[in-house]
């Protein structure tokens, strides 16, 4: 009876182990498949963004389209707009770029339609944060701006929240900046101005501040690595289950002669 009870417990343990192995394999395989699907989505996103960036500049979403502006359909659209800069209402947002640490210069543009769009005119180092210290002339009167549409950044910077009362900004939060500067009828996006031809060909050692055209377009795409990792874990579960099963078969074969002898 004791031997039978031991066998029953052993059989139950094998069943439980098999169920756990099956669940682990299914989970790892499902996660790997999900990463494959995510990779396909990311590649499609990269292709769509690349098409937008290199498309001819078009008008940005108008007031009637503002409620439907979203990252999937609009971010990094190549746009062109005309209007007059409100230089006295500019905002400096802390930035880290290939030119070093400094600030983005966000200046409201009163468009010819009467709305306001914040334009990131470019980067300035700390020594050029004051308008009088900059080397590039400020556009006056009606101006045409081309660049990439970007969505508002309302959550602040990494571990740093915007401080509107103190006029310290770590992200380009369009709504908060507009409220602080007393702006109305402001688009829910901003535009990263592209570098004008003169700036693009200028000596990199003596850039004109603010330096535009520094938008970084990067989409991390490690989904293939993640997929291979999950599929690898699923394969390891199968291999481990095979070794366990082979060991059980070997042990069962070793005990069979002794059982036959007892019967005799």
Short mmCIF file of C-alpha atoms in Angstrom, two decimals:
data_model
loop_
_atom_site.label_atom_id
_atom_site.label_comp_id
_atom_site.label_asym_id
_atom_site.label_seq_id
_atom_site.Cartn_x
_atom_site.Cartn_y
_atom_site.Cartn_z
CA UNK A 1 0.00 0.00 0.00
CA UNK A 2 2.81 2.36 0.88
CA UNK A 3 4.51 1.66 -2.44
CA UNK A 4 1.26 2.34 -4.29
CA UNK A 5 0.81 5.65 -2.46
CA UNK A 6 4.34 6.66 -3.42
CA UNK A 7 3.61 5.83 -7.05
CA UNK A 8 0.41 7.87 -6.97
CA UNK A 9 2.25 10.88 -5.54
CA UNK A 10 4.96 10.44 -8.13
CA UNK A 11 2.37 10.34 -10.92
CA UNK A 12 0.66 13.46 -9.56
CA UNK A 13 3.99 15.27 -9.42
CA UNK A 14 4.73 14.33 -13.02
CA UNK A 15 1.32 15.60 -14.13
CA UNK A 16 1.80 18.87 -12.23
CA UNK A 17 5.28 19.27 -13.71
CA UNK A 18 3.95 18.61 -17.20
CA UNK A 19 1.18 21.19 -16.74
CA UNK A 20 3.69 23.81 -15.50
CA UNK A 21 6.00 23.07 -18.42
CA UNK A 22 3.13 23.38 -20.91
CA UNK A 23 2.02 26.69 -19.37
CA UNK A 24 5.58 28.03 -19.40
CA UNK A 25 6.09 27.01 -23.01
CA UNK A 26 2.77 28.55 -24.08
CA UNK A 27 3.54 31.79 -22.21
CA UNK A 28 7.06 32.16 -23.63
CA UNK A 29 5.88 31.31 -27.14
CA UNK A 30 3.00 33.81 -26.90
CA UNK A 31 5.38 36.55 -25.70
CA UNK A 32 7.73 35.81 -28.57
CA UNK A 33 4.88 36.00 -31.08
CA UNK A 34 3.71 39.29 -29.53
CA UNK A 35 7.20 40.75 -30.01
CA UNK A 36 7.17 39.65 -33.66
CA UNK A 37 3.88 41.50 -34.10
CA UNK A 38 5.27 44.55 -32.30
CA UNK A 39 8.30 44.52 -34.59
CA UNK A 40 6.05 44.54 -37.66
CA UNK A 41 4.10 47.47 -36.18
CA UNK A 42 7.32 49.37 -35.38
CA UNK A 43 8.74 48.87 -38.87
CA UNK A 44 5.47 50.14 -40.36
CA UNK A 45 5.59 53.17 -38.04
CA UNK A 46 9.19 53.94 -39.04
CA UNK A 47 8.26 53.71 -42.72
CA UNK A 48 5.27 56.02 -42.27
CA UNK A 49 7.27 58.59 -40.31
CA UNK A 50 10.07 58.52 -42.87
CA UNK A 51 7.49 59.17 -45.60
CA UNK A 52 6.06 62.13 -43.66
CA UNK A 53 9.46 63.67 -42.95
CA UNK A 54 10.51 63.61 -46.60
CA UNK A 55 7.14 64.59 -48.06
CA UNK A 56 6.68 68.12 -49.44
CA UNK A 57 5.74 70.60 -46.73
CA UNK A 58 1.99 71.10 -46.39
CA UNK A 59 -0.30 73.18 -44.19
CA UNK A 60 -0.51 71.98 -40.58
CA UNK A 61 -3.84 70.87 -39.08
CA UNK A 62 -6.21 73.82 -38.78
CA UNK A 63 -8.42 74.77 -35.85
CA UNK A 64 -11.19 72.38 -36.90
CA UNK A 65 -8.73 69.47 -36.98
CA UNK A 66 -7.09 70.12 -33.62
CA UNK A 67 -9.29 67.69 -31.63
CA UNK A 68 -8.22 64.78 -33.86
CA UNK A 69 -4.47 65.46 -33.94
CA UNK A 70 -2.60 62.38 -32.71
CA UNK A 71 0.82 60.77 -32.81
CA UNK A 72 -0.14 57.91 -35.12
CA UNK A 73 -1.35 60.17 -37.93
CA UNK A 74 0.31 63.53 -37.43
CA UNK A 75 3.60 63.51 -35.55
CA UNK A 76 6.64 64.42 -37.70
CA UNK A 77 4.47 65.70 -40.54
CA UNK A 78 6.42 68.10 -42.73
CA UNK A 79 4.49 71.36 -42.48
CA UNK A 80 4.75 74.96 -43.59
CA UNK A 81 2.99 77.94 -42.02
CA UNK A 82 3.12 81.71 -42.26
CA UNK A 83 2.69 84.38 -39.63
CA UNK A 84 4.41 86.82 -37.31
CA UNK A 85 6.63 85.81 -34.41
CA UNK A 86 5.82 87.13 -30.94
CA UNK A 87 9.42 87.32 -29.73
CA UNK A 88 8.55 88.97 -26.44
CA UNK A 89 6.63 85.81 -25.43
CA UNK A 90 9.31 83.23 -26.15
CA UNK A 91 10.00 80.38 -23.72
CA UNK A 92 13.28 78.61 -23.04
CA UNK A 93 13.05 74.85 -22.46
CA UNK A 94 16.06 72.95 -21.17
CA UNK A 95 17.61 70.73 -23.82
CA UNK A 96 20.49 68.36 -24.40
CA UNK A 97 21.64 68.08 -28.01
CA UNK A 98 24.66 67.12 -30.10
CA UNK A 99 25.75 70.75 -29.63
CA UNK A 100 25.71 70.38 -25.86
CA UNK A 101 23.38 71.38 -23.05
CA UNK A 102 21.29 74.50 -23.31
CA UNK A 103 17.77 75.50 -24.27
CA UNK A 104 15.16 75.20 -26.99
CA UNK A 105 13.76 78.58 -28.02
CA UNK A 106 9.98 78.26 -28.33
CA UNK A 107 8.45 81.34 -29.91
CA UNK A 108 4.71 81.80 -30.59
CA UNK A 109 3.81 82.45 -34.22
CA UNK A 110 0.60 84.36 -34.86
CA UNK A 111 -0.50 82.74 -38.11
CA UNK A 112 -2.25 84.47 -40.97
CA UNK A 113 -5.42 82.56 -39.92
CA UNK A 114 -5.32 84.22 -36.49
CA UNK A 115 -4.32 81.15 -34.50
CA UNK A 116 -1.09 80.68 -32.57
CA UNK A 117 1.45 77.90 -33.10
CA UNK A 118 4.51 77.48 -30.90
CA UNK A 119 7.62 77.17 -33.04
CA UNK A 120 10.83 75.64 -31.76
CA UNK A 121 13.23 77.98 -33.52
CA UNK A 122 16.24 75.95 -32.40
CA UNK A 123 18.88 75.43 -29.76
CA UNK A 124 20.93 78.01 -27.86
CA UNK A 125 23.74 77.38 -25.35
CA UNK A 126 23.51 78.99 -21.89
CA UNK A 127 25.61 81.97 -22.97
CA UNK A 128 23.06 82.76 -25.70
CA UNK A 129 19.90 82.43 -23.66
CA UNK A 130 19.39 86.21 -23.76
CA UNK A 131 17.98 87.45 -27.05
CA UNK A 132 20.60 90.20 -27.29
CA UNK A 133 23.42 87.61 -27.14
CA UNK A 134 22.30 85.58 -30.15
CA UNK A 135 23.99 85.70 -33.53
CA UNK A 136 21.03 84.94 -35.81
CA UNK A 137 18.71 87.86 -36.61
CA UNK A 138 15.17 87.54 -35.29
CA UNK A 139 12.62 87.21 -38.11
CA UNK A 140 10.46 90.32 -38.23
CA UNK A 141 7.09 90.84 -39.91
CA UNK A 142 5.32 88.07 -41.79
CA UNK A 143 7.53 85.00 -41.96
CA UNK A 144 7.23 81.55 -43.49
CA UNK A 145 8.34 78.62 -41.34
CA UNK A 146 8.84 75.02 -42.42
CA UNK A 147 9.48 72.15 -40.06
CA UNK A 148 8.19 69.01 -38.40
CA UNK A 149 4.98 68.84 -36.42
CA UNK A 150 5.51 67.62 -32.85
CA UNK A 151 3.00 66.79 -30.16
CA UNK A 152 2.85 68.56 -26.81
CA UNK A 153 4.91 67.12 -23.95
CA UNK A 154 2.74 67.61 -20.86
CA UNK A 155 4.54 65.28 -18.42
CA UNK A 156 7.70 67.28 -17.91
CA UNK A 157 11.23 65.98 -18.33
CA UNK A 158 12.83 62.87 -16.88
CA UNK A 159 12.18 63.06 -13.12
CA UNK A 160 11.70 66.82 -13.45
CA UNK A 161 8.38 68.61 -13.61
CA UNK A 162 7.84 71.93 -15.29
CA UNK A 163 7.68 74.93 -12.95
CA UNK A 164 5.49 77.54 -14.70
CA UNK A 165 5.50 80.05 -11.80
CA UNK A 166 9.30 79.92 -11.73
CA UNK A 167 9.49 79.91 -15.55
CA UNK A 168 11.57 76.73 -15.52
CA UNK A 169 10.70 74.32 -18.29
CA UNK A 170 11.94 70.80 -18.90
CA UNK A 171 9.48 69.76 -21.61
CA UNK A 172 7.55 71.49 -24.35
CA UNK A 173 4.13 71.51 -22.71
CA UNK A 174 2.13 73.59 -25.18
CA UNK A 175 -0.92 74.17 -22.99
CA UNK A 176 1.07 75.15 -19.89
CA UNK A 177 3.37 77.47 -21.85
CA UNK A 178 0.39 79.10 -23.59
CA UNK A 179 -1.37 79.70 -20.26
CA UNK A 180 1.79 81.14 -18.67
CA UNK A 181 2.38 83.49 -21.60
CA UNK A 182 -1.28 84.55 -21.81
CA UNK A 183 -1.80 83.08 -25.29
CA UNK A 184 -5.19 82.08 -26.67
CA UNK A 185 -6.34 79.96 -29.61
CA UNK A 186 -3.12 77.91 -29.50
CA UNK A 187 -2.65 74.74 -31.55
CA UNK A 188 -2.17 71.52 -29.48
CA UNK A 189 1.19 70.91 -31.14
CA UNK A 190 4.41 72.74 -31.85
CA UNK A 191 6.68 72.83 -34.88
CA UNK A 192 10.40 72.06 -34.89
CA UNK A 193 11.72 74.56 -37.41
CA UNK A 194 14.06 73.14 -40.02
CA UNK A 195 17.44 74.70 -40.60
CA UNK A 196 17.47 77.35 -43.31
CA UNK A 197 19.88 76.70 -46.22
CA UNK A 198 22.33 79.34 -44.97
CA UNK A 199 22.56 77.66 -41.57
CA UNK A 200 22.78 74.16 -43.00
CA UNK A 201 25.93 75.10 -44.94
CA UNK A 202 27.50 77.29 -42.26
CA UNK A 203 30.68 76.39 -40.42
CA UNK A 204 29.72 73.99 -37.63
CA UNK A 205 32.26 75.68 -35.31
CA UNK A 206 30.37 78.97 -35.48
CA UNK A 207 26.67 78.11 -35.60
CA UNK A 208 24.06 80.83 -35.70
CA UNK A 209 21.97 80.86 -32.54
CA UNK A 210 19.34 79.60 -32.33
CA UNK A 211 20.46 76.55 -34.33
CA UNK A 212 17.45 74.87 -35.93
CA UNK A 213 17.07 71.50 -37.61
CA UNK A 214 18.21 69.38 -34.65
CA UNK A 215 15.14 67.17 -34.40
CA UNK A 216 16.15 63.62 -33.47
CA UNK A 217 13.94 60.96 -35.02
CA UNK A 218 14.73 57.64 -33.40
CA UNK A 219 12.48 54.67 -32.68
CA UNK A 220 14.14 51.94 -30.60
CA UNK A 221 13.47 48.62 -32.29
CA UNK A 222 14.74 45.74 -30.15
CA UNK A 223 11.67 43.58 -30.70
CA UNK A 224 13.57 40.96 -32.72
CA UNK A 225 16.00 40.46 -29.82
CA UNK A 226 13.11 40.17 -27.38
CA UNK A 227 11.30 37.71 -29.67
CA UNK A 228 14.38 35.50 -29.98
CA UNK A 229 14.80 35.61 -26.19
CA UNK A 230 11.22 34.47 -25.53
CA UNK A 231 11.37 31.80 -28.22
CA UNK A 232 14.70 30.65 -26.78
CA UNK A 233 13.14 30.27 -23.35
CA UNK A 234 10.27 28.28 -24.87
CA UNK A 235 12.80 25.99 -26.56
CA UNK A 236 14.65 25.56 -23.26
CA UNK A 237 11.43 24.45 -21.60
CA UNK A 238 10.93 21.81 -24.31
CA UNK A 239 14.52 20.58 -23.95
CA UNK A 240 14.22 20.42 -20.17
CA UNK A 241 10.94 18.52 -20.43
CA UNK A 242 12.57 16.07 -22.85
CA UNK A 243 15.50 15.43 -20.46
CA UNK A 244 13.14 14.91 -17.52
CA UNK A 245 11.03 12.50 -19.53
CA UNK A 246 14.09 10.59 -20.70
CA UNK A 247 15.32 10.31 -17.11
CA UNK A 248 11.96 8.97 -15.97
CA UNK A 249 11.96 6.37 -18.74
CA UNK A 250 15.47 5.28 -17.80
CA UNK A 251 14.56 5.02 -14.12
CA UNK A 252 11.44 3.04 -14.98
CA UNK A 253 13.50 0.64 -17.10
CA UNK A 254 15.97 0.11 -14.23
CA UNK A 255 13.23 -0.83 -11.74
CA UNK A 256 11.46 -3.24 -14.07
CA UNK A 257 13.88 -6.23 -13.59
CA UNK A 258 13.59 -5.95 -9.78
CA UNK A 259 9.81 -5.93 -9.97
CA UNK A 260 9.86 -8.98 -12.26
CA UNK A 261 12.15 -10.82 -9.82
CA UNK A 262 9.80 -10.17 -6.91
CA UNK A 263 6.91 -11.58 -8.89
CA UNK A 264 8.90 -14.77 -9.56
#
